[in-house]
Coordinates of C-alpha atoms in Angstrom, one line a residue:
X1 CA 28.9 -14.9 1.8
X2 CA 27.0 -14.4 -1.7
X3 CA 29.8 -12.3 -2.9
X4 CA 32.6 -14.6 -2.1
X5 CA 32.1 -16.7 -5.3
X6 CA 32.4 -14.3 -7.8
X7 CA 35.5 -12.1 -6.0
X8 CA 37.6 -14.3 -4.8
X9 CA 40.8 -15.9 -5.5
X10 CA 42.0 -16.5 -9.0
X11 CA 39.2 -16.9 -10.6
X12 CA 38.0 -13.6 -8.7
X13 CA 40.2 -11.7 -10.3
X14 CA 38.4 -10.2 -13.4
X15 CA 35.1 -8.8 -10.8
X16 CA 38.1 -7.6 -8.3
X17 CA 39.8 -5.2 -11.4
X18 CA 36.7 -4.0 -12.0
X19 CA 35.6 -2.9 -8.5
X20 CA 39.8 -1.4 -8.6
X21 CA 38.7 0.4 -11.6
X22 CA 35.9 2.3 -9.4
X23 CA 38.5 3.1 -6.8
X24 CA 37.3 0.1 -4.4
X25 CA 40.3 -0.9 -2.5
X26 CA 40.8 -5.4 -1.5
X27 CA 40.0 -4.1 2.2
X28 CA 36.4 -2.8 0.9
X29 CA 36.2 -6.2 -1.5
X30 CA 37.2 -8.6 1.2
X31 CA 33.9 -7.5 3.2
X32 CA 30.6 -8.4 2.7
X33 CA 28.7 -6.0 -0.4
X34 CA 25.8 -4.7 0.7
X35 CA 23.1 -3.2 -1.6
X36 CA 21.7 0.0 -1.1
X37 CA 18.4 0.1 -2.6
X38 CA 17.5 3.9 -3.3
X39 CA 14.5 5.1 -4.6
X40 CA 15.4 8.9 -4.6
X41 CA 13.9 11.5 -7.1
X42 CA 13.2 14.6 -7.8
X43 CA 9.1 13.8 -8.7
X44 CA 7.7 12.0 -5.0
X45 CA 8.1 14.0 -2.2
X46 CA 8.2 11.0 -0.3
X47 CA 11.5 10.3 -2.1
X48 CA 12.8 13.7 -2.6
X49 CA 14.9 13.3 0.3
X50 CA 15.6 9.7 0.7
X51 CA 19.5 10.4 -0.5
X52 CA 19.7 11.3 3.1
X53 CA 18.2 8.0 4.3
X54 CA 21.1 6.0 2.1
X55 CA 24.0 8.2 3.4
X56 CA 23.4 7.6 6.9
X57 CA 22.8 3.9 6.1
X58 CA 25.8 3.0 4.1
X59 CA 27.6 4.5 7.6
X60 CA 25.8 2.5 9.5
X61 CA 27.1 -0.7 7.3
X62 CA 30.6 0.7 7.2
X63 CA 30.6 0.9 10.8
X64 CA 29.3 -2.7 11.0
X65 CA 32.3 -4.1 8.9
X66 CA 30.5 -4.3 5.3
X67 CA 30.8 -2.4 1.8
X68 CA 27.7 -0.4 1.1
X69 CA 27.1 0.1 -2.9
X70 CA 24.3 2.1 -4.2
X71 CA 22.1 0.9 -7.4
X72 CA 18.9 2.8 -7.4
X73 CA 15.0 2.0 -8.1
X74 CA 12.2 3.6 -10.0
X75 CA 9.4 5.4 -8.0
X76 CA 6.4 6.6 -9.6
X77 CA 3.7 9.4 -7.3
X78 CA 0.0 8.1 -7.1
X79 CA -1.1 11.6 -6.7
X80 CA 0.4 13.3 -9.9
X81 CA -0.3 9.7 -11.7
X82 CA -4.2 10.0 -10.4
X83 CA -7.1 10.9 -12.9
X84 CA -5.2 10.3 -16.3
X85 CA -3.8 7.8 -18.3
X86 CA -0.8 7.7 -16.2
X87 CA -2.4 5.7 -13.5
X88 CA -2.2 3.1 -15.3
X89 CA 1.3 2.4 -14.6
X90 CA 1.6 2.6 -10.8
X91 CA 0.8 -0.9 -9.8
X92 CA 2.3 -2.2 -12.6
X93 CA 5.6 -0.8 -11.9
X94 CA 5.5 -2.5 -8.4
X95 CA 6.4 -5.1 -10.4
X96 CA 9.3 -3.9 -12.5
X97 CA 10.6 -2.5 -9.0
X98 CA 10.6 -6.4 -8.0
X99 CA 11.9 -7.8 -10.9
X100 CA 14.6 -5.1 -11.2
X101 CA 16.2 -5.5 -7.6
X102 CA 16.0 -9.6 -8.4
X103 CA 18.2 -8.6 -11.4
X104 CA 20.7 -6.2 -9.7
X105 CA 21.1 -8.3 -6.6
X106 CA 21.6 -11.7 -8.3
X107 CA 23.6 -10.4 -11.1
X108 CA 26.2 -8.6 -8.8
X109 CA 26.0 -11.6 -5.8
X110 CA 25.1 -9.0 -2.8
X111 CA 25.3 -10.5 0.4
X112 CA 22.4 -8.5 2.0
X113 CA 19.9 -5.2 0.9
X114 CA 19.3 -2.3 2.5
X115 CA 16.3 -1.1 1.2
X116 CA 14.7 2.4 0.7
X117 CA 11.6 3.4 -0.2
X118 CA 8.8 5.5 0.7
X119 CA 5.7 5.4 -1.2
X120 CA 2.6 3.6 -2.2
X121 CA 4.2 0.8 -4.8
X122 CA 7.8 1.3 -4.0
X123 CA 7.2 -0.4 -0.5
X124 CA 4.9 -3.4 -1.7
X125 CA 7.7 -3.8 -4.4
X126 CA 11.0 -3.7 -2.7
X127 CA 9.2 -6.4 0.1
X128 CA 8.3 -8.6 -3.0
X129 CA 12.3 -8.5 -3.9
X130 CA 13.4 -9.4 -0.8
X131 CA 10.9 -12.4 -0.2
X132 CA 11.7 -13.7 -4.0
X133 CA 16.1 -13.2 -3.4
X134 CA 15.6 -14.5 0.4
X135 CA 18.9 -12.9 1.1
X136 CA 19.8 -11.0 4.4
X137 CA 17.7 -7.2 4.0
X138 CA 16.3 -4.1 5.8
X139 CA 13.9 -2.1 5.1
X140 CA 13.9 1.8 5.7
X141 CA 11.2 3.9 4.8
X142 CA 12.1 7.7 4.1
X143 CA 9.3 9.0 6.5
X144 CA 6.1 10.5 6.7
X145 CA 5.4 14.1 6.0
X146 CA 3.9 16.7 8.4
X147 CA 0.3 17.3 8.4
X148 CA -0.2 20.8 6.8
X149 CA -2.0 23.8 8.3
X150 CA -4.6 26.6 7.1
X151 CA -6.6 28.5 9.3
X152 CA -6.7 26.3 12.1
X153 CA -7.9 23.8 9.4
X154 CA -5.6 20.2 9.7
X155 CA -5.1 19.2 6.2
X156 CA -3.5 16.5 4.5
X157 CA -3.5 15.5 0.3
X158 CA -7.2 14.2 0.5
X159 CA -8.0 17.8 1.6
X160 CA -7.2 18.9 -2.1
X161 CA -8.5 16.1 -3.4
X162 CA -11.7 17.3 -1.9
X163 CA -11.1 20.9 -2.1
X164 CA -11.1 20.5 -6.6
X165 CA -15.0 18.4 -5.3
X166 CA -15.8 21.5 -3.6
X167 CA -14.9 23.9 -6.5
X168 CA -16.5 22.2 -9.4
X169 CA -19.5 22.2 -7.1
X170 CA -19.2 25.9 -6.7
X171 CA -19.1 25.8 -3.0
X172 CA -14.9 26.8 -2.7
X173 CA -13.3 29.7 -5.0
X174 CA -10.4 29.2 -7.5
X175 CA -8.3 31.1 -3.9
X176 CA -9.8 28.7 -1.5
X177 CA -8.9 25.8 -3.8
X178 CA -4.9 27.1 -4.1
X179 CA -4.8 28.2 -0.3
X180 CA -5.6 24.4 0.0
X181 CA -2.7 23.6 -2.6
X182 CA 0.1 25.5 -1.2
X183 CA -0.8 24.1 2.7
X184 CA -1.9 20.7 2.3
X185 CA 1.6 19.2 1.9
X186 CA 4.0 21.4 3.5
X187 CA 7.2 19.1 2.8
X188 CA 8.5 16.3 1.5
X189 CA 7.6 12.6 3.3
X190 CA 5.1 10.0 2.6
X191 CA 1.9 11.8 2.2
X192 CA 0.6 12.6 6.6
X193 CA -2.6 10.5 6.3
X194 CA -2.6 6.3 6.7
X195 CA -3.5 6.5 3.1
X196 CA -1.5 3.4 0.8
X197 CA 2.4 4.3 1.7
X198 CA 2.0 4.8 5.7
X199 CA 0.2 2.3 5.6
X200 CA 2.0 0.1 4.1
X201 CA 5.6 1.6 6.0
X202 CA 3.6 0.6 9.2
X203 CA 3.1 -3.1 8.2
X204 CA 6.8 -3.4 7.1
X205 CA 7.2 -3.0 10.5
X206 CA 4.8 -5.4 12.1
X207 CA 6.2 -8.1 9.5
X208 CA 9.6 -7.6 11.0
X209 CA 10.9 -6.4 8.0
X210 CA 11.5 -2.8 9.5
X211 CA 13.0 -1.6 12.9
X212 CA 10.5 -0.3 15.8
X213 CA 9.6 3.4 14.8
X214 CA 9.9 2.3 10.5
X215 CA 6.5 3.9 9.9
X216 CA 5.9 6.6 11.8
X217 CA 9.1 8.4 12.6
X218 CA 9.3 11.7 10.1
X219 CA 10.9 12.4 7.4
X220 CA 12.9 15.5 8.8
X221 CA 13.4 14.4 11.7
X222 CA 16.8 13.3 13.3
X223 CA 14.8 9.9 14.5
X224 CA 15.1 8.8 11.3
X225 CA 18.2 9.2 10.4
X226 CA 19.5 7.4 13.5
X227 CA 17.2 4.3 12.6
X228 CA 18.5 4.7 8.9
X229 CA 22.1 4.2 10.3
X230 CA 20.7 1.2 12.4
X231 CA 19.5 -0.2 9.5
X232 CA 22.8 -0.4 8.1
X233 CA 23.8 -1.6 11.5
X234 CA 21.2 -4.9 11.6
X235 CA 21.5 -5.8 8.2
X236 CA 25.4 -6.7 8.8
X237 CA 23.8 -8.9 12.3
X238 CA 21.8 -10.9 9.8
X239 CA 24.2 -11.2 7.3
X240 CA 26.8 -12.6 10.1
X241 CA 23.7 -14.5 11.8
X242 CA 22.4 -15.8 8.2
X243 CA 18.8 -14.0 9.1
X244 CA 16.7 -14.0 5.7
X245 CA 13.7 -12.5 4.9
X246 CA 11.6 -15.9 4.6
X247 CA 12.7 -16.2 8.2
X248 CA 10.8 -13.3 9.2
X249 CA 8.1 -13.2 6.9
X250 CA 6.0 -16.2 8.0
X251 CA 2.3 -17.1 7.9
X252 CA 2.2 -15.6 11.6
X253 CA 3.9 -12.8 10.3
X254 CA 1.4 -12.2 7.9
X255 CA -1.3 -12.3 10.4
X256 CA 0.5 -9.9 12.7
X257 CA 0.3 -7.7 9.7
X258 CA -3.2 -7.9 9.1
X259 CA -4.1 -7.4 12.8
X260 CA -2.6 -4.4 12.8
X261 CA -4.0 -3.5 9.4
X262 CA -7.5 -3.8 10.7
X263 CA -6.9 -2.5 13.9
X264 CA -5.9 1.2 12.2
X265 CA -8.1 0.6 9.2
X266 CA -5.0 0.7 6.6
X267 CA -5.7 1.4 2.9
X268 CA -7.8 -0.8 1.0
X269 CA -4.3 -1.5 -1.3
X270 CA -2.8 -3.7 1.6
X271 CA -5.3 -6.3 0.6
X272 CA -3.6 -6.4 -2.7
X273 CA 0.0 -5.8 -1.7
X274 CA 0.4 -8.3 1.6
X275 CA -1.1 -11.3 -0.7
X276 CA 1.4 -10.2 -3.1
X277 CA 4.2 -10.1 -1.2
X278 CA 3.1 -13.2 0.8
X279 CA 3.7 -15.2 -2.6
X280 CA 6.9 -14.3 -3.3
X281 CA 7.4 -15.8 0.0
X282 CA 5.8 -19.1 -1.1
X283 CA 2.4 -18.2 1.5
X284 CA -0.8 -18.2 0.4
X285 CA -3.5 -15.4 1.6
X286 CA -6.7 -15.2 0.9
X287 CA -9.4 -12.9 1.4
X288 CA -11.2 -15.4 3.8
X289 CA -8.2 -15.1 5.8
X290 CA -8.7 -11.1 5.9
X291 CA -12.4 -11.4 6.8
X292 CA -11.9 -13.9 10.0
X293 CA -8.9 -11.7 11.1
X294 CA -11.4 -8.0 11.3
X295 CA -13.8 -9.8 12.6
X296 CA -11.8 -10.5 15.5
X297 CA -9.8 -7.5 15.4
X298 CA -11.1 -4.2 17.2
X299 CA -10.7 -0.9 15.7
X300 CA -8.8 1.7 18.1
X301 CA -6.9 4.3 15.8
X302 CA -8.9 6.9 13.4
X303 CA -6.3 8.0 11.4
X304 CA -7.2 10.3 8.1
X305 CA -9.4 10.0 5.8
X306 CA -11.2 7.5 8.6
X307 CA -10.7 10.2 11.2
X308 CA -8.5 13.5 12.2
X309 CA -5.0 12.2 13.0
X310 CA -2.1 11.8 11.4
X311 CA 0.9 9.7 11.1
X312 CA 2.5 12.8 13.3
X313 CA -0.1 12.1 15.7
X314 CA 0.5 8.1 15.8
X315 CA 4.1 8.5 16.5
X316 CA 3.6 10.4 19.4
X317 CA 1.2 8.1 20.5
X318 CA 3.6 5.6 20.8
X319 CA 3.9 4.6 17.3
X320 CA 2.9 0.6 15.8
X321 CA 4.9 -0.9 18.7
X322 CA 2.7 0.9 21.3
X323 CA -0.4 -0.4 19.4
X324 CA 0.4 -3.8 18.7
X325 CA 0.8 -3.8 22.4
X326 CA -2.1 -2.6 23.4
X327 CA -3.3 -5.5 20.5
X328 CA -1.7 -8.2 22.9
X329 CA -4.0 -7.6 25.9
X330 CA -6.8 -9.5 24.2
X331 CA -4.3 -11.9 22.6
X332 CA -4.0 -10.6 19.2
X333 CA -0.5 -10.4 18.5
X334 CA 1.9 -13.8 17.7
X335 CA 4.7 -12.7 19.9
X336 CA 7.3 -15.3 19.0
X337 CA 8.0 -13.8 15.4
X338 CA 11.4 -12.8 14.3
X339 CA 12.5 -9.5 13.2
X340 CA 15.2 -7.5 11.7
X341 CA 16.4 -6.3 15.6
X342 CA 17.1 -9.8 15.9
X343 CA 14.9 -10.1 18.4
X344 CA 11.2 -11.2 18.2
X345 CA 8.2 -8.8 17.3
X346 CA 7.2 -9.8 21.7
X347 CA 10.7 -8.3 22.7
X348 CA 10.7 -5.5 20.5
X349 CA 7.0 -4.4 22.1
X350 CA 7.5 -5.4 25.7
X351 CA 8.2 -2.2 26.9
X352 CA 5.8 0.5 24.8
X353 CA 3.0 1.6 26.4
X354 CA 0.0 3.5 24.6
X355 CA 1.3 7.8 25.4
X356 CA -2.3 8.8 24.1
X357 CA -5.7 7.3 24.4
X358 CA -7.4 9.8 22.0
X359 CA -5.2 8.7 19.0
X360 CA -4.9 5.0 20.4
X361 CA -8.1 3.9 22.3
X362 CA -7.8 1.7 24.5
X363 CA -8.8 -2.2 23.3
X364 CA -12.0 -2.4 25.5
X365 CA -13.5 1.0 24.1
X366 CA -12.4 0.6 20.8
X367 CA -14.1 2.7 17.5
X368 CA -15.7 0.2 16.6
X369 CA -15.6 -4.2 18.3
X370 CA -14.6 -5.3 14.2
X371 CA -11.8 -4.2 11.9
X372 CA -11.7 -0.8 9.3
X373 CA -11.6 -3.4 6.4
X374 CA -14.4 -5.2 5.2
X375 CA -14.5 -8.3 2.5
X376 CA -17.4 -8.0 0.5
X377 CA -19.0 -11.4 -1.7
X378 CA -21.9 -11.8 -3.6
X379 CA -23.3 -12.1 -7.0
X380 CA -21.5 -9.3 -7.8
X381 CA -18.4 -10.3 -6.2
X382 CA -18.0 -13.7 -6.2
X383 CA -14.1 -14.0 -5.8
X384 CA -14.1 -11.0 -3.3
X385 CA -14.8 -7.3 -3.1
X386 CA -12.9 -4.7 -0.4
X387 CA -14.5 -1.7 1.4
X388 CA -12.8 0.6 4.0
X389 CA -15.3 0.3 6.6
X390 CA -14.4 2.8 9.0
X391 CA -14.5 5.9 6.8
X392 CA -17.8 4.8 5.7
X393 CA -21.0 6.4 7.4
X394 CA -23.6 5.0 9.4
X395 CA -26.1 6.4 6.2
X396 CA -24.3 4.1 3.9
X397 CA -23.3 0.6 5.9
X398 CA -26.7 -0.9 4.4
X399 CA -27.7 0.8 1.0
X400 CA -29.9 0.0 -1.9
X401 CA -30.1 1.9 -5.3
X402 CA -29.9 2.0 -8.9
X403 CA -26.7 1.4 -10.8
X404 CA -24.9 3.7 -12.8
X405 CA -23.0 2.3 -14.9
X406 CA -19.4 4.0 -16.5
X407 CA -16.9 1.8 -18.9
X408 CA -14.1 4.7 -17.8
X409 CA -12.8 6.8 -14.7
X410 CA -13.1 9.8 -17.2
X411 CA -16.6 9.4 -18.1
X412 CA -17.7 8.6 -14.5
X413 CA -15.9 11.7 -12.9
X414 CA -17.4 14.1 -16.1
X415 CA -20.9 12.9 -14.9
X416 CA -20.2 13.4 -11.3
X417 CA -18.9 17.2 -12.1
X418 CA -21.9 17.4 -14.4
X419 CA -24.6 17.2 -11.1
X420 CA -25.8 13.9 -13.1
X421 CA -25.6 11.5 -10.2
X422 CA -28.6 12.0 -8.0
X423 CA -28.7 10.8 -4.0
X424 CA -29.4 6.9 -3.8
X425 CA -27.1 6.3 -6.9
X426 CA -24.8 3.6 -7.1
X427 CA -21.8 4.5 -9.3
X428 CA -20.2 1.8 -11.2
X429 CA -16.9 2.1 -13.0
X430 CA -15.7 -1.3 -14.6
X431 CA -13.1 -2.2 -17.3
X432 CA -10.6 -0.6 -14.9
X433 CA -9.4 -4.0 -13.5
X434 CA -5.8 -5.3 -13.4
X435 CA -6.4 -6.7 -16.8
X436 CA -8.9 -4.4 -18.0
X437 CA -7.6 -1.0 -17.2
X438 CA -4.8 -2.3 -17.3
X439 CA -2.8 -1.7 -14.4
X440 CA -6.0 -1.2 -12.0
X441 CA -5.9 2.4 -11.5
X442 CA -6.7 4.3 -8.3
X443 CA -9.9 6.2 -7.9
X444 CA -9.0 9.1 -5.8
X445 CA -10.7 11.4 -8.1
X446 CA -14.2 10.2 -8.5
X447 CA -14.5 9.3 -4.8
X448 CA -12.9 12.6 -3.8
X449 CA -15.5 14.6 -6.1
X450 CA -18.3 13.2 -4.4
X451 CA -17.3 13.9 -1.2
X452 CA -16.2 17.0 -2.1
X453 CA -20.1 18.0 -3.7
X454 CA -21.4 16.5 -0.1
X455 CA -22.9 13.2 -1.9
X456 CA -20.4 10.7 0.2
X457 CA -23.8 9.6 2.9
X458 CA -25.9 9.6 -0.1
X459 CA -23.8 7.8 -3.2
X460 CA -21.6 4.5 -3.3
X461 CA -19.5 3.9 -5.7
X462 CA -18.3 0.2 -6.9
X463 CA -15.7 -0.8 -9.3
X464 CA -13.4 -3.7 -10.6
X465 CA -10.5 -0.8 -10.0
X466 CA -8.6 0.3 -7.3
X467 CA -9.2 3.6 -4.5
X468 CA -6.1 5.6 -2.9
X469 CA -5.8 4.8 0.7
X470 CA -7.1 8.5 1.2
X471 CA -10.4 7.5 -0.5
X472 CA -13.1 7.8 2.1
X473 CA -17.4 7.4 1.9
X474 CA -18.8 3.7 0.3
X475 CA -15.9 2.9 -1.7
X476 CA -15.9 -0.2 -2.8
X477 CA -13.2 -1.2 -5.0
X478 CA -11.3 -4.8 -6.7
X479 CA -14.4 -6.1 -7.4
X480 CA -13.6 -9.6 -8.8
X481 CA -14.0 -11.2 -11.2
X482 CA -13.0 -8.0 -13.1
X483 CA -15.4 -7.1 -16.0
X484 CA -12.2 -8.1 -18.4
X485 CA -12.5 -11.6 -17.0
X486 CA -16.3 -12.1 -17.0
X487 CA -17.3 -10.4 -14.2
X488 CA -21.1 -9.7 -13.2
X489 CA -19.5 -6.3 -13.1
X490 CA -19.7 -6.1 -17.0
X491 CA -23.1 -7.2 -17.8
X492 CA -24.4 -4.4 -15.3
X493 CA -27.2 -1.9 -17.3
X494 CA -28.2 1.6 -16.1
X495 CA -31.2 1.0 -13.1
X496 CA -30.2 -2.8 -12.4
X497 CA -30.5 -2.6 -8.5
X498 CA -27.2 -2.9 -6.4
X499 CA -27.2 -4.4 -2.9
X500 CA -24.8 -3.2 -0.2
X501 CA -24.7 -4.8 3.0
X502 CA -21.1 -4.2 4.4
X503 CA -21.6 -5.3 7.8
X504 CA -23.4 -8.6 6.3
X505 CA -20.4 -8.6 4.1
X506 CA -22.8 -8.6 1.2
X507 CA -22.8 -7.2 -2.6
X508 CA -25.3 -8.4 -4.9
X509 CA -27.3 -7.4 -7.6
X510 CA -30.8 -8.0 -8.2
X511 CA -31.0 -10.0 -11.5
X512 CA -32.2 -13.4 -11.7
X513 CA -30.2 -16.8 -12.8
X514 CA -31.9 -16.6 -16.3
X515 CA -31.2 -12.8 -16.7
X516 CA -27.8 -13.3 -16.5
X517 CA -27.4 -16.0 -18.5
X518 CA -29.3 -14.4 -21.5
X519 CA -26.9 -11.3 -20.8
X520 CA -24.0 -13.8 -20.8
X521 CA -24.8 -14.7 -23.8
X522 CA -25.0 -11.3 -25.9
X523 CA -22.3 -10.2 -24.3
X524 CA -18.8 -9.1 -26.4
X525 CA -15.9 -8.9 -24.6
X526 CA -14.1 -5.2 -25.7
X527 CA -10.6 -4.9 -27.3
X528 CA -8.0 -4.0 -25.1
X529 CA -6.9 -0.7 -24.2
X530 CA -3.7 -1.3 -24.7
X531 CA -2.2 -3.2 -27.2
X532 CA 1.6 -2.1 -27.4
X533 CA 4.3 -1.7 -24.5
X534 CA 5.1 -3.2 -21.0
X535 CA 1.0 -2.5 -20.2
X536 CA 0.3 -5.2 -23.1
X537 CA 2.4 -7.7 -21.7
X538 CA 1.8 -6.8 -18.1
X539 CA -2.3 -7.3 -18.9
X540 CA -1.9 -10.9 -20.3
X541 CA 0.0 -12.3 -17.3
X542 CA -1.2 -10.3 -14.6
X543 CA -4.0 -12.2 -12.0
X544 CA -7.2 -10.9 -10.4
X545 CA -7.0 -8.2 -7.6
X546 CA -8.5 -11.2 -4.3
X547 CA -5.0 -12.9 -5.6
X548 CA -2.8 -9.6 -4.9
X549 CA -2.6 -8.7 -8.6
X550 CA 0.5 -10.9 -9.2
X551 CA 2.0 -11.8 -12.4
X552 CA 1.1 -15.5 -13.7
X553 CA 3.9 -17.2 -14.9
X554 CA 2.0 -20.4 -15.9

């Protein structure tokens, strides 16, 4: 055991008084000290509740022979972050998460983690810790919330989101837009779409890292509670089996994850957060890799904003196990993966069968024969761009038009409200990179206006930023190189014409070698944003979004 060096015998003695001093009797010191991660506060509704989670797994680990001790995490909401300054701290803080559970866990010698976290950089983060420690962990996900309800109307976040579109274009009242409000999220839980959290709760599954059921089972629901306790449960099995992380998380698991993340058409933040957690496992992914996997990969759940279901609706489905089987009948799956059950990701999806064909086609009528996530190169993106596919329409797969070009989120969503943008547009919004922003903030607001003002099958919108995972229309975001790093992105002028060809996997610009050059040439590279704080020091080591965003330690 980790813990056995620093508590026992003599030379134990000092760590022992201490732990007498909090009322921990030798019994409870003798056994293996587990961590219990918790992310609970009173600001995410997807963590508003997790203190339940941790209760019923530290029982789980008591009744599996172990001492469960709390330390907590930070836990920041994308949706009260989104549209001001404040989104600039989100993906940064996935890695403070990382770096603080690295601390915690190696300073006090844990012998394993339970883990808990719910939403969109909480997840990414606490997976990033347990890859880097490579002790024995489990990870439990508070749950997703219920969709909400309004007048027979399904609605989820993104339905405010466009709702605020719909006022500031005068087609909803000041009461439609707070009816919206108070029914949109009608309790606490990962927000009910596959928008950046679900998503990324379902792929903590498919690595192996989570128990059967991790993503979809809800937050107030008894369900998860009992797999909480499990969790508590397996994590002692590994610990007495000497299971680590970098045993589950392979290359193949990796791939699994990606499969799956096509198949649904996950958020367009997986394709920073698997390469990032990959890393910390000592795996490389690359975008290439992403591209070859959807284009073998069919697309058989339309989950919101690509369609009208919700994680609700998945679960009863037959949840990710039920769809990575139907993913094996065209040999899609690598079975022979370990997992937290102990058993392999084949074992653990043997039995499931699909319980619903309208939320989970089956994999010879599938949405669409390639997956919701599309890798975009070109001119414009020569290290890699991402587009959610599947929530883009048919109007907007192949489109030409003039740029518009915004140094800000703020002065791109002003000209949107404005009625400035005209049909055929191409917004751009640069300077909003990892380094540039910094922190790469997520563009639920622009995107959301337009669709909300009925431009999404007449407008696309690029950017060296990010998009929520509820961001539908032609999105296309982590444009790299960034404008901050020299980026074609940052020489764009007003009318240069864009080029979008997303099923040729194509984003260019029309300018000529010389242009470019002479427009290299004049150009000045702007002063930071931010000069002062962890933002300062987080933009000079932190890499471009096609390498997951990481920090550079070189």
């Amino acid at each position: 055991m980790n813990s056995t060096k620093i508590k026992s015998g003599p030379s134990g003695a000092p760590v022992r008084t201490l732990l007498y001093g909090m009322g921990y009797i030798r019994e409870e010191i003798d056994r293996p000290l587990i961590g219990i991660v918790n992310s609970q506060n009173e600001i995410v509704p997807g963590h508003m509740l997790l203190d339940r989670i941790a209760e019923a797994a530290k029982k789980g680990v008591l009744m599996s022979g172990g001492t469960p001790i709390e330390f907590p995490a930070i836990g920041i909401c994308d949706g009260i972050a989104m549209g001001h300054d404040g989104m600039k701290f989100p993906l940064a803080s996935r890695e403070l998460i990382a770096d603080s559970i690295e601390a915690m866990a190696r300073g006090h010698a844990f012998d394993g983690l339970v883990l808990i976290p719910n939403c969109d950089k909480i997840v990414p983060g606490m997976l990033m810790a347990a890859a880097r420690l490579n002790i024995p962990a489990v990870v439990i996900s508070g749950g997703a919330m219920r969709a909400g309800y309004s007048a027979g109307e399904v609605l989820d976040f993104n339905s405010i989101m466009e709702k605020l579109g719909a006022y500031k274009n005068g087609t909803a009242t000041e009461a439609d837009l707070e009816v919206t409000a108070l029914n949109a999220c009608p309790g606490c839980g990962s927000c009910s779409g596959l928008f950046t959290a679900n998503s990324m709760n379902c792929l903590t599954e498919v690595l192996g890292m989570g128990l059967p059921y991790n993503g979809t089972a809800l937050s107030d629901s008894g369900e998860r509670i009992r797999l909480a306790k499990m969790a508590g449960i397996k994590v002692m099995e590994m610990v007495k089996k000497d299971i680590k992380p970098r045993d589950i998380m392979t290359e193949n698991a990796f791939k699994n994850a990606i499969t799956v993340d096509m198949a649904m058409a996950g958020s367009t933040n997986t394709v920073l957060h698997l390469p990032a957690i990959a890393h910390e496992a000592g795996i490389s992914l690359d975008l290439a890799m992403f591209d070859a996997i959807s284009d073998r990969t069919p697309y058989i759940a339309k989950l919101s904003p690509s369609g009208h279901h919700h994680i609700e609706d998945l679960h009863r489905a037959g949840g990710i196990p039920a769809l990575m089987n139907e993913l094996t009948k065209n040999n899609l799956i690598i079975k022979d993966c370990m997992t937290v059950t102990g058993m392999t990701v084949g074992e653990n999806i043997a039995h499931t069968t699909v319980l619903d064909n309208s939320v989970i086609m089956p994999i010879d009528q599938p949405y669409r024969n390639r997956g919701g996530l599309a890798i975009l190169r070109g001119n414009l993106a020569v290290d890699g761009s991402v587009v959610k596919e599947s929530a883009v329409s048919e109007e907007m797969l192949v489109h030409s038009g003039p740029a518009v070009v915004f140094d800000s989120e703020e002065d791109a969503v002003a000209a949107i409200y404005a009625k400035t943008i005209k049909k055929g547009d191409v917004i751009v919004i640069r300077y909003e990179g990892p380094k540039g922003g910094p922190g790469m903030r997520e563009m639920l607001a622009p995107t959301s206006s337009i669709a909300g003002m009925g431009l999404d099958k007449d407008v696309a919108l690029l950017t060296d930023g990010r998009f929520s995972g509820a961001t539908r229309g032609a999105s296309i975001g982590h444009v790299s190189p960034e404008a901050m790093n020299g980026g074609l992105i940052g020489l764009l002028k007003n009318g240069d014409i864009i080029d979008i060809d997303i099923p040729g996997r194509k984003l260019s610009a029309r300018l000529s070698d010389e242009e470019i050059a002479a427009r290299k040439s004049a150009y000045v590279k702007p002063e930071p944003k931010v000069k002062t704080g962890y933002l300062a020091r987080y933009a000079k080591l932190v890499t471009s979004a096609n390498t997951g965003a990481v920090l550079s330690i070189d």
